[in-house]
Structures are given as structure tokens and as C-alpha cells.
PDB file of C-alpha atoms in Angstrom:
ATOM      1  CA  UNK A 183     -15.094 -48.874  29.305  1.00  0.00           C
ATOM      2  CA  UNK A 184     -13.085 -46.043  27.716  1.00  0.00           C
ATOM      3  CA  UNK A 185      -9.337 -46.213  28.292  1.00  0.00           C
ATOM      4  CA  UNK A 186      -8.128 -42.648  28.720  1.00  0.00           C
ATOM      5  CA  UNK A 187      -4.537 -43.776  28.228  1.00  0.00           C
ATOM      6  CA  UNK A 188      -5.213 -45.466  24.883  1.00  0.00           C
ATOM      7  CA  UNK A 189      -3.733 -48.703  23.664  1.00  0.00           C
ATOM      8  CA  UNK A 190      -0.127 -47.460  23.657  1.00  0.00           C
ATOM      9  CA  UNK A 191       1.027 -45.499  26.683  1.00  0.00           C
ATOM     10  CA  UNK A 192       4.275 -44.572  24.893  1.00  0.00           C
ATOM     11  CA  UNK A 193       2.604 -43.167  21.740  1.00  0.00           C
ATOM     12  CA  UNK A 194       3.570 -39.604  20.779  1.00  0.00           C
ATOM     13  CA  UNK A 195       1.110 -36.729  20.697  1.00  0.00           C
ATOM     14  CA  UNK A 196      -0.655 -37.460  23.953  1.00  0.00           C
ATOM     15  CA  UNK A 197       0.083 -33.952  25.240  1.00  0.00           C
ATOM     16  CA  UNK A 198      -1.789 -32.287  22.356  1.00  0.00           C
ATOM     17  CA  UNK A 199      -4.791 -34.607  22.193  1.00  0.00           C
ATOM     18  CA  UNK A 200      -7.990 -32.606  22.434  1.00  0.00           C
ATOM     19  CA  UNK A 201      -6.309 -29.240  21.940  1.00  0.00           C
ATOM     20  CA  UNK A 202      -7.405 -26.926  19.117  1.00  0.00           C
ATOM     21  CA  UNK A 203      -4.848 -26.172  16.423  1.00  0.00           C
ATOM     22  CA  UNK A 204      -4.798 -22.455  15.580  1.00  0.00           C
ATOM     23  CA  UNK A 205      -4.895 -21.345  11.970  1.00  0.00           C
ATOM     24  CA  UNK A 206      -1.616 -19.959  10.618  1.00  0.00           C
ATOM     25  CA  UNK A 207      -2.218 -16.644   8.832  1.00  0.00           C
ATOM     26  CA  UNK A 208       0.374 -14.787   6.769  1.00  0.00           C
ATOM     27  CA  UNK A 209       1.012 -11.236   7.994  1.00  0.00           C
ATOM     28  CA  UNK A 210       0.385  -9.658   4.604  1.00  0.00           C
ATOM     29  CA  UNK A 211       0.274  -5.877   4.274  1.00  0.00           C
ATOM     30  CA  UNK A 212      -3.048  -4.253   5.300  1.00  0.00           C
ATOM     31  CA  UNK A 213      -4.275  -7.409   7.038  1.00  0.00           C
ATOM     32  CA  UNK A 214      -6.284  -6.165  10.039  1.00  0.00           C
ATOM     33  CA  UNK A 215      -5.527  -7.994  13.281  1.00  0.00           C
ATOM     34  CA  UNK A 216      -6.292  -7.549  16.965  1.00  0.00           C
ATOM     35  CA  UNK A 217      -3.796  -8.159  19.760  1.00  0.00           C
ATOM     36  CA  UNK A 218      -5.435 -10.518  22.234  1.00  0.00           C
ATOM     37  CA  UNK A 219      -3.472  -9.230  25.238  1.00  0.00           C
ATOM     38  CA  UNK A 220      -4.585  -5.593  25.171  1.00  0.00           C
ATOM     39  CA  UNK A 221      -7.142  -5.228  22.354  1.00  0.00           C
ATOM     40  CA  UNK A 222      -4.924  -3.046  20.130  1.00  0.00           C
ATOM     41  CA  UNK A 223      -6.348  -3.336  16.589  1.00  0.00           C
ATOM     42  CA  UNK A 224      -4.560  -2.262  13.432  1.00  0.00           C
ATOM     43  CA  UNK A 225      -3.466  -3.063   9.913  1.00  0.00           C
ATOM     44  CA  UNK A 226      -0.141  -4.686   9.112  1.00  0.00           C
ATOM     45  CA  UNK A 227       2.232  -2.036   7.745  1.00  0.00           C
ATOM     46  CA  UNK A 228       5.610  -3.758   8.063  1.00  0.00           C
ATOM     47  CA  UNK A 229       7.672  -6.778   9.122  1.00  0.00           C
ATOM     48  CA  UNK A 230      11.180  -6.788  10.525  1.00  0.00           C
ATOM     49  CA  UNK A 231      13.332  -9.278  12.485  1.00  0.00           C
ATOM     50  CA  UNK A 232      10.443 -11.443  13.608  1.00  0.00           C
ATOM     51  CA  UNK A 233       8.262  -8.443  14.529  1.00  0.00           C
ATOM     52  CA  UNK A 234       5.060  -7.178  12.921  1.00  0.00           C
ATOM     53  CA  UNK A 235       4.199  -3.458  12.901  1.00  0.00           C
ATOM     54  CA  UNK A 236       0.522  -2.529  13.232  1.00  0.00           C
ATOM     55  CA  UNK A 237      -1.117   0.846  12.577  1.00  0.00           C
ATOM     56  CA  UNK A 238      -4.505   1.680  14.110  1.00  0.00           C
ATOM     57  CA  UNK A 239      -7.177   4.078  12.883  1.00  0.00           C
ATOM     58  CA  UNK A 240      -5.462   6.992  14.639  1.00  0.00           C
ATOM     59  CA  UNK A 241      -2.177   6.305  12.788  1.00  0.00           C
ATOM     60  CA  UNK A 242      -0.523   5.015  15.983  1.00  0.00           C
ATOM     61  CA  UNK A 243       2.012   2.276  15.305  1.00  0.00           C
ATOM     62  CA  UNK A 244       3.220  -0.535  17.599  1.00  0.00           C
ATOM     63  CA  UNK A 245       5.498  -3.556  17.196  1.00  0.00           C
ATOM     64  CA  UNK A 246       4.597  -7.090  18.288  1.00  0.00           C
ATOM     65  CA  UNK A 247       6.406 -10.427  17.951  1.00  0.00           C
ATOM     66  CA  UNK A 248       5.022 -12.756  15.287  1.00  0.00           C
ATOM     67  CA  UNK A 249       3.325 -15.941  16.492  1.00  0.00           C
ATOM     68  CA  UNK A 250       0.274 -16.612  18.632  1.00  0.00           C
ATOM     69  CA  UNK A 251      -1.729 -13.997  20.527  1.00  0.00           C
ATOM     70  CA  UNK A 252      -3.589 -12.379  17.619  1.00  0.00           C
ATOM     71  CA  UNK A 253      -7.181 -12.431  16.376  1.00  0.00           C
ATOM     72  CA  UNK A 254      -8.417 -12.070  12.796  1.00  0.00           C
ATOM     73  CA  UNK A 255     -12.175 -11.555  12.427  1.00  0.00           C
ATOM     74  CA  UNK A 256     -12.521 -12.612  16.055  1.00  0.00           C
ATOM     75  CA  UNK A 257     -10.694 -15.934  15.650  1.00  0.00           C
ATOM     76  CA  UNK A 258      -7.430 -16.816  17.406  1.00  0.00           C
ATOM     77  CA  UNK A 259      -4.620 -17.212  14.864  1.00  0.00           C
ATOM     78  CA  UNK A 260      -0.865 -17.567  14.629  1.00  0.00           C
ATOM     79  CA  UNK A 261       0.732 -14.781  12.573  1.00  0.00           C
ATOM     80  CA  UNK A 262       3.554 -15.982  10.330  1.00  0.00           C
ATOM     81  CA  UNK A 263       5.739 -14.197   7.740  1.00  0.00           C
ATOM     82  CA  UNK A 264       4.381 -14.252   4.157  1.00  0.00           C
ATOM     83  CA  UNK A 265       5.696 -17.103   2.048  1.00  0.00           C
ATOM     84  CA  UNK A 266       8.433 -16.162  -0.420  1.00  0.00           C
ATOM     85  CA  UNK A 267       7.297 -15.870  -4.025  1.00  0.00           C
ATOM     86  CA  UNK A 268       8.470 -18.723  -6.314  1.00  0.00           C
ATOM     87  CA  UNK A 269      11.478 -17.967  -8.484  1.00  0.00           C
ATOM     88  CA  UNK A 270      10.733 -16.841 -12.031  1.00  0.00           C
ATOM     89  CA  UNK A 271      11.998 -18.774 -15.015  1.00  0.00           C
ATOM     90  CA  UNK A 272      12.421 -17.567 -18.587  1.00  0.00           C
ATOM     91  CA  UNK A 273      11.857 -14.029 -19.912  1.00  0.00           C
ATOM     92  CA  UNK A 274       9.332 -12.100 -17.857  1.00  0.00           C
ATOM     93  CA  UNK A 275       7.556  -8.772 -18.052  1.00  0.00           C
ATOM     94  CA  UNK A 276       7.106  -6.549 -15.044  1.00  0.00           C
ATOM     95  CA  UNK A 277       3.655  -5.360 -14.011  1.00  0.00           C
ATOM     96  CA  UNK A 278       4.354  -2.091 -15.846  1.00  0.00           C
ATOM     97  CA  UNK A 279       4.871  -3.983 -19.125  1.00  0.00           C
ATOM     98  CA  UNK A 280       8.681  -3.684 -19.221  1.00  0.00           C
ATOM     99  CA  UNK A 281      10.932  -6.687 -19.827  1.00  0.00           C
ATOM    100  CA  UNK A 282      12.551  -7.825 -16.582  1.00  0.00           C
ATOM    101  CA  UNK A 283      16.282  -8.291 -16.986  1.00  0.00           C
ATOM    102  CA  UNK A 284      17.364 -11.770 -15.815  1.00  0.00           C
ATOM    103  CA  UNK A 285      19.362 -11.825 -12.590  1.00  0.00           C
ATOM    104  CA  UNK A 286      18.987  -8.050 -12.369  1.00  0.00           C
ATOM    105  CA  UNK A 287      20.178  -6.400  -9.172  1.00  0.00           C
ATOM    106  CA  UNK A 288      18.718  -3.252  -7.703  1.00  0.00           C
ATOM    107  CA  UNK A 289      20.874  -0.219  -8.391  1.00  0.00           C
ATOM    108  CA  UNK A 290      22.292   1.962  -5.668  1.00  0.00           C
ATOM    109  CA  UNK A 291      19.598   4.516  -4.881  1.00  0.00           C
ATOM    110  CA  UNK A 292      19.756   7.755  -6.842  1.00  0.00           C
ATOM    111  CA  UNK A 293      19.714  11.104  -5.126  1.00  0.00           C
ATOM    112  CA  UNK A 294      16.624  11.928  -7.180  1.00  0.00           C
ATOM    113  CA  UNK A 295      13.373  10.432  -5.917  1.00  0.00           C
ATOM    114  CA  UNK A 296       9.601  10.336  -6.272  1.00  0.00           C
ATOM    115  CA  UNK A 297       7.326  11.684  -3.538  1.00  0.00           C
ATOM    116  CA  UNK A 298       3.823  10.221  -3.485  1.00  0.00           C
ATOM    117  CA  UNK A 299       0.924  11.789  -1.604  1.00  0.00           C
ATOM    118  CA  UNK A 300      -0.897   9.072   0.314  1.00  0.00           C
ATOM    119  CA  UNK A 301       0.023   5.587   1.511  1.00  0.00           C
ATOM    120  CA  UNK A 302      -2.392   3.866  -0.873  1.00  0.00           C
ATOM    121  CA  UNK A 303      -0.904   5.814  -3.780  1.00  0.00           C
ATOM    122  CA  UNK A 304       2.582   4.665  -2.801  1.00  0.00           C
ATOM    123  CA  UNK A 305       1.458   1.035  -2.525  1.00  0.00           C
ATOM    124  CA  UNK A 306      -0.143   1.175  -5.978  1.00  0.00           C
ATOM    125  CA  UNK A 307       3.013   2.649  -7.527  1.00  0.00           C
ATOM    126  CA  UNK A 308       5.113  -0.028  -5.831  1.00  0.00           C
ATOM    127  CA  UNK A 309       2.885  -2.858  -7.058  1.00  0.00           C
ATOM    128  CA  UNK A 310       3.002  -1.840 -10.721  1.00  0.00           C
ATOM    129  CA  UNK A 311       6.377  -0.092 -11.059  1.00  0.00           C
ATOM    130  CA  UNK A 312       8.339  -1.557  -8.131  1.00  0.00           C
ATOM    131  CA  UNK A 313      10.584  -3.813 -10.247  1.00  0.00           C
ATOM    132  CA  UNK A 314      11.393  -0.986 -12.668  1.00  0.00           C
ATOM    133  CA  UNK A 315      12.102   1.508  -9.885  1.00  0.00           C
ATOM    134  CA  UNK A 316      14.488  -0.860  -8.114  1.00  0.00           C
ATOM    135  CA  UNK A 317      16.299  -1.536 -11.390  1.00  0.00           C
ATOM    136  CA  UNK A 318      16.678   2.232 -11.909  1.00  0.00           C
ATOM    137  CA  UNK A 319      17.608   2.936  -8.292  1.00  0.00           C
ATOM    138  CA  UNK A 320      14.630   5.248  -7.760  1.00  0.00           C
ATOM    139  CA  UNK A 321      13.253   5.550  -4.226  1.00  0.00           C
ATOM    140  CA  UNK A 322       9.544   6.278  -3.686  1.00  0.00           C
ATOM    141  CA  UNK A 323       8.821   8.203  -0.484  1.00  0.00           C
ATOM    142  CA  UNK A 324       5.442   8.640   1.193  1.00  0.00           C
ATOM    143  CA  UNK A 325       4.358  12.291   1.480  1.00  0.00           C
ATOM    144  CA  UNK A 326       1.609  12.758   4.083  1.00  0.00           C
ATOM    145  CA  UNK A 327       0.117  15.681   2.191  1.00  0.00           C
ATOM    146  CA  UNK A 328       1.017  18.240  -0.428  1.00  0.00           C
ATOM    147  CA  UNK A 329       0.728  20.895   2.308  1.00  0.00           C
ATOM    148  CA  UNK A 330       4.011  19.500   3.663  1.00  0.00           C
ATOM    149  CA  UNK A 331       5.841  19.548   0.322  1.00  0.00           C
ATOM    150  CA  UNK A 332       7.481  22.946   0.723  1.00  0.00           C
ATOM    151  CA  UNK A 333       8.902  22.000   4.133  1.00  0.00           C
ATOM    152  CA  UNK A 334      10.178  18.683   2.748  1.00  0.00           C
ATOM    153  CA  UNK A 335      11.975  20.489  -0.084  1.00  0.00           C
ATOM    154  CA  UNK A 336      13.529  22.966   2.356  1.00  0.00           C
ATOM    155  CA  UNK A 337      14.827  20.109   4.502  1.00  0.00           C
ATOM    156  CA  UNK A 338      16.524  18.362   1.560  1.00  0.00           C
ATOM    157  CA  UNK A 339      16.691  20.926  -1.254  1.00  0.00           C
ATOM    158  CA  UNK A 340      16.523  19.605  -4.831  1.00  0.00           C
ATOM    159  CA  UNK A 341      19.212  20.350  -7.381  1.00  0.00           C
ATOM    160  CA  UNK A 342      20.272  19.350 -10.866  1.00  0.00           C
ATOM    161  CA  UNK A 343      21.668  16.138  -9.359  1.00  0.00           C
ATOM    162  CA  UNK A 344      18.761  15.629  -6.916  1.00  0.00           C
ATOM    163  CA  UNK A 345      15.480  16.022  -8.735  1.00  0.00           C
ATOM    164  CA  UNK A 346      12.094  15.402  -7.185  1.00  0.00           C
ATOM    165  CA  UNK A 347       9.002  14.079  -8.907  1.00  0.00           C
ATOM    166  CA  UNK A 348       5.779  14.561  -6.950  1.00  0.00           C
ATOM    167  CA  UNK A 349       2.493  12.685  -7.497  1.00  0.00           C
ATOM    168  CA  UNK A 350      -0.662  14.131  -5.920  1.00  0.00           C
ATOM    169  CA  UNK A 351      -4.394  13.426  -5.929  1.00  0.00           C
ATOM    170  CA  UNK A 352      -7.044  15.710  -7.411  1.00  0.00           C
ATOM    171  CA  UNK A 353      -4.717  17.987  -9.365  1.00  0.00           C
ATOM    172  CA  UNK A 354      -7.342  19.973 -11.278  1.00  0.00           C
ATOM    173  CA  UNK A 355      -7.611  23.721 -12.033  1.00  0.00           C
ATOM    174  CA  UNK A 356      -8.774  25.731  -9.035  1.00  0.00           C
ATOM    175  CA  UNK A 357      -8.193  23.015  -6.452  1.00  0.00           C
ATOM    176  CA  UNK A 358      -6.098  23.512  -3.317  1.00  0.00           C
ATOM    177  CA  UNK A 359      -3.621  20.993  -4.700  1.00  0.00           C
ATOM    178  CA  UNK A 360      -3.157  22.918  -7.945  1.00  0.00           C
ATOM    179  CA  UNK A 361      -2.585  26.229  -6.109  1.00  0.00           C
ATOM    180  CA  UNK A 362       0.113  24.682  -3.913  1.00  0.00           C
ATOM    181  CA  UNK A 363       1.725  22.980  -6.921  1.00  0.00           C
ATOM    182  CA  UNK A 364       1.825  26.256  -8.858  1.00  0.00           C
ATOM    183  CA  UNK A 365       3.385  28.095  -5.901  1.00  0.00           C
ATOM    184  CA  UNK A 366       6.115  25.450  -5.525  1.00  0.00           C
ATOM    185  CA  UNK A 367       6.802  25.452  -9.277  1.00  0.00           C
ATOM    186  CA  UNK A 368       7.257  29.242  -9.233  1.00  0.00           C
ATOM    187  CA  UNK A 369       9.392  29.147  -6.078  1.00  0.00           C
ATOM    188  CA  UNK A 370      13.094  28.651  -5.457  1.00  0.00           C
ATOM    189  CA  UNK A 371      12.896  24.861  -5.897  1.00  0.00           C
ATOM    190  CA  UNK A 372      10.718  24.830  -8.996  1.00  0.00           C
ATOM    191  CA  UNK A 373      13.484  24.250 -11.560  1.00  0.00           C
ATOM    192  CA  UNK A 374      14.273  20.816 -10.159  1.00  0.00           C
ATOM    193  CA  UNK A 375      10.776  19.666  -9.128  1.00  0.00           C
ATOM    194  CA  UNK A 376       8.002  18.281 -11.297  1.00  0.00           C
ATOM    195  CA  UNK A 377       4.530  17.992  -9.771  1.00  0.00           C
ATOM    196  CA  UNK A 378       1.903  15.959 -11.586  1.00  0.00           C
ATOM    197  CA  UNK A 379      -1.361  14.374 -10.545  1.00  0.00           C
ATOM    198  CA  UNK A 380      -4.522  12.620 -11.571  1.00  0.00           C
ATOM    199  CA  UNK A 381      -7.949  14.295 -11.656  1.00  0.00           C
ATOM    200  CA  UNK A 382      -9.744  12.044  -9.162  1.00  0.00           C
ATOM    201  CA  UNK A 383     -10.458  12.720  -5.491  1.00  0.00           C
ATOM    202  CA  UNK A 384      -8.811   9.486  -4.388  1.00  0.00           C
ATOM    203  CA  UNK A 385      -6.356   7.007  -5.884  1.00  0.00           C
ATOM    204  CA  UNK A 386      -8.979   4.247  -5.570  1.00  0.00           C
ATOM    205  CA  UNK A 387     -10.531   5.660  -8.753  1.00  0.00           C
ATOM    206  CA  UNK A 388      -7.251   5.173 -10.621  1.00  0.00           C
ATOM    207  CA  UNK A 389      -8.013   1.448 -10.663  1.00  0.00           C
ATOM    208  CA  UNK A 390     -10.384   0.634 -13.503  1.00  0.00           C
ATOM    209  CA  UNK A 391     -13.877  -0.510 -12.479  1.00  0.00           C
ATOM    210  CA  UNK A 392     -13.417  -3.546 -14.743  1.00  0.00           C
ATOM    211  CA  UNK A 393     -10.442  -4.723 -12.703  1.00  0.00           C
ATOM    212  CA  UNK A 394     -12.409  -4.454  -9.454  1.00  0.00           C
ATOM    213  CA  UNK A 395     -15.421  -6.201 -10.985  1.00  0.00           C
ATOM    214  CA  UNK A 396     -17.828  -3.267 -10.737  1.00  0.00           C
ATOM    215  CA  UNK A 397     -19.693  -1.281 -13.362  1.00  0.00           C
ATOM    216  CA  UNK A 398     -18.431   2.107 -12.170  1.00  0.00           C
ATOM    217  CA  UNK A 399     -17.164   3.874  -9.057  1.00  0.00           C
ATOM    218  CA  UNK A 400     -20.040   5.264  -6.944  1.00  0.00           C
ATOM    219  CA  UNK A 401     -20.707   8.991  -6.785  1.00  0.00           C
ATOM    220  CA  UNK A 402     -19.971  10.216  -3.255  1.00  0.00           C
ATOM    221  CA  UNK A 403     -21.850  13.346  -2.080  1.00  0.00           C
ATOM    222  CA  UNK A 404     -19.909  16.238  -0.587  1.00  0.00           C
ATOM    223  CA  UNK A 405     -19.500  16.029   3.162  1.00  0.00           C
ATOM    224  CA  UNK A 406     -19.073  12.247   3.217  1.00  0.00           C
ATOM    225  CA  UNK A 407     -15.626  10.682   3.494  1.00  0.00           C
ATOM    226  CA  UNK A 408     -14.826   9.383   0.031  1.00  0.00           C
ATOM    227  CA  UNK A 409     -13.689   5.896   1.064  1.00  0.00           C
ATOM    228  CA  UNK A 410     -16.684   5.452   3.375  1.00  0.00           C
ATOM    229  CA  UNK A 411     -19.025   6.594   0.605  1.00  0.00           C
ATOM    230  CA  UNK A 412     -17.493   4.200  -1.931  1.00  0.00           C
ATOM    231  CA  UNK A 413     -17.775   1.229   0.414  1.00  0.00           C
ATOM    232  CA  UNK A 414     -21.400   2.033   1.205  1.00  0.00           C
ATOM    233  CA  UNK A 415     -22.189   2.524  -2.467  1.00  0.00           C
ATOM    234  CA  UNK A 416     -20.717  -0.874  -3.306  1.00  0.00           C
ATOM    235  CA  UNK A 417     -22.357  -2.611  -0.362  1.00  0.00           C
ATOM    236  CA  UNK A 418     -19.055  -3.218   1.417  1.00  0.00           C
ATOM    237  CA  UNK A 419     -18.653  -2.827   5.205  1.00  0.00           C
ATOM    238  CA  UNK A 420     -17.605   0.686   6.238  1.00  0.00           C
ATOM    239  CA  UNK A 421     -17.990   0.701  10.017  1.00  0.00           C
ATOM    240  CA  UNK A 422     -14.417   1.561  10.923  1.00  0.00           C
ATOM    241  CA  UNK A 423     -10.844   1.930   9.677  1.00  0.00           C
ATOM    242  CA  UNK A 424     -10.423  -1.835   9.631  1.00  0.00           C
ATOM    243  CA  UNK A 425     -13.231  -2.150   7.070  1.00  0.00           C
ATOM    244  CA  UNK A 426     -11.662   0.566   4.906  1.00  0.00           C
ATOM    245  CA  UNK A 427      -8.285  -1.181   5.079  1.00  0.00           C
ATOM    246  CA  UNK A 428      -9.898  -4.442   3.935  1.00  0.00           C
ATOM    247  CA  UNK A 429     -11.619  -2.594   1.087  1.00  0.00           C
ATOM    248  CA  UNK A 430      -8.273  -1.188  -0.116  1.00  0.00           C
ATOM    249  CA  UNK A 431      -6.688  -4.631   0.174  1.00  0.00           C
ATOM    250  CA  UNK A 432      -9.448  -5.955  -2.066  1.00  0.00           C
ATOM    251  CA  UNK A 433      -8.919  -3.182  -4.619  1.00  0.00           C
ATOM    252  CA  UNK A 434      -5.130  -3.489  -4.606  1.00  0.00           C
ATOM    253  CA  UNK A 435      -5.347  -7.268  -5.049  1.00  0.00           C
ATOM    254  CA  UNK A 436      -7.393  -6.717  -8.227  1.00  0.00           C
ATOM    255  CA  UNK A 437      -4.451  -4.880  -9.859  1.00  0.00           C
ATOM    256  CA  UNK A 438      -2.238  -7.334 -11.732  1.00  0.00           C
ATOM    257  CA  UNK A 439      -0.645  -5.151 -14.443  1.00  0.00           C
ATOM    258  CA  UNK A 440      -0.677  -1.606 -15.811  1.00  0.00           C
ATOM    259  CA  UNK A 441      -3.772  -2.566 -17.847  1.00  0.00           C
ATOM    260  CA  UNK A 442      -5.783  -2.424 -14.634  1.00  0.00           C
ATOM    261  CA  UNK A 443      -5.029   1.293 -14.138  1.00  0.00           C
ATOM    262  CA  UNK A 444      -6.526   4.384 -15.763  1.00  0.00           C
ATOM    263  CA  UNK A 445      -4.355   5.945 -18.528  1.00  0.00           C
ATOM    264  CA  UNK A 446      -4.348   9.346 -16.797  1.00  0.00           C
ATOM    265  CA  UNK A 447      -2.609   7.766 -13.810  1.00  0.00           C
ATOM    266  CA  UNK A 448      -0.242   5.627 -15.892  1.00  0.00           C
ATOM    267  CA  UNK A 449       0.980   8.577 -17.908  1.00  0.00           C
ATOM    268  CA  UNK A 450       1.737  10.711 -14.888  1.00  0.00           C
ATOM    269  CA  UNK A 451       3.806   8.032 -13.129  1.00  0.00           C
ATOM    270  CA  UNK A 452       5.781   7.313 -16.315  1.00  0.00           C
ATOM    271  CA  UNK A 453       6.399  11.051 -16.682  1.00  0.00           C
ATOM    272  CA  UNK A 454       7.876  11.239 -13.183  1.00  0.00           C
ATOM    273  CA  UNK A 455      10.097   8.223 -13.739  1.00  0.00           C
ATOM    274  CA  UNK A 456      11.447   9.808 -16.924  1.00  0.00           C
ATOM    275  CA  UNK A 457      12.017  13.093 -15.070  1.00  0.00           C
ATOM    276  CA  UNK A 458      14.043  11.634 -12.188  1.00  0.00           C
ATOM    277  CA  UNK A 459      16.058   9.213 -14.340  1.00  0.00           C
ATOM    278  CA  UNK A 460      16.674  11.444 -17.384  1.00  0.00           C
TER     279      UNK A 460
END
């Protein structure tokens, strides 16, 4: 006959016998999770004081306490803070190819800064140049769109001591982006602003196909959202914003150093760093 009390009635762990242990998942940026309590679904965009910030497909953001009560791919999980990276030893190079100074501290932020159009663009700049920018005291700010650049410059006008470098997508002759950039450059703020950009529709294309493990980036017909078209062309899921966020996470994870980026993108970022630190 089975003894439900076991051989030792004082043994520890009897309260948890038969219960399922939930997987512990690090709340890494762009991880898509669902809140079990109310069904809110979004990508991780920040962590602070034991809270995780999620952003859904409509750009709405909400804060939740880390721990249990979340689902990832339909499975109950416990969200935990990402593990700290191991300390580096010996001379190191940053992802941009620069030598990292030992025991270097981030400088006090300069008044000059770099504005980057698009959240994915900003994340890519941070991944490759983040160490260099912190050492130089350069802040990278997310610009929702170049259409908002003029208003941003009016709010905090640039000067000889506060220069702005601006990185935009699809800066080619005749494009909307190029017309706005030319108008700003000719305007009252132009002397202290430098606007540069890459020729592609989206920053995804600034990552080399080799790094992602594909032969080339798919051609996306007009009228189809670029990210959706790329995912479909590569055979990746593209049903909703969560699938697109996972696709970007996959692309960003493939970037290890500056060698994984297209030269036309590398040169423009280096140009902006020189401009705001010169």
C-alpha cells in the first residue's frame, strides 16, 4: 500500500511535492511576454527597481513587477533580471574595434548628442558603439521620425557648444527624408546640425546578410510593410508585432562587431561621433 506521508514525516519539501516548477526566463530587451492576469502582450523595453516595462503593438507601455504571472510562447514562466556580464580581463576591443581603456568610467554627458530615427536604429548603435559613446560622454536619443526633428531643435536649440548629429533611414536624393534634411540644413539651426543617413528603407538592411546567415535581404514590393515582407521572404513568422519583435531580436543578436554592419552605415555613425565630439 502506498504511504502518502513517505518514510520520514519530518522530511523537508513535502509542501512542494507534485507541484510544477516554472522556468525562470531573463527579461532581456525585446523578449515578448504576455501578462497572465489581463492578457496584455508586449516586448520588454526596460527594467527598473524590480519592475519590467512592456510595450505592445500600439506603442502603449505598462509596468509590471518581475516574478511569476507571465507567459512566454504560451508557457507560464518567472521573469527575472538578466544576469550580469562576466568581468573582462586583459586588453579588450569594443564592438566598434576601438581599444577599451581599463577601468574606464563614463564621462559626464556632453551637451552635444546624437539623435537616431527609429528604436531599432538606436539599439544597433548602442550595441556596436555603446562603450565608445559612454567613454566620450555622448548621449544617443531616440527620434520618432525625421518629421519631428525641426520641433525637437526648436525645443532645445543647438549651438556651437551643443551640436546635434542626426541619423536617418533612406536618405537618398528625392526622398522625403532628404527634402526635410535639406530644409533643416538651410534653416536657422543648420550650422550646428549634421544630418546623415544610409540608403536603405530600414535599418535591418544595415546588418550584412552574412551575419544573419542569409544569402541576401528579400525584395519587398511597394505597399507591403517592409519588416512583414522581409519576414515572409525569409520564411519567418510575421503574424503580429510580437513576431516582428522576435525577428529583430534574432537580427540584433547576430551582430557581434562592426564587421557585421554595412560600410555605408558604419561610416555615417563614425562621422556623427566625430562631429559631436570634435
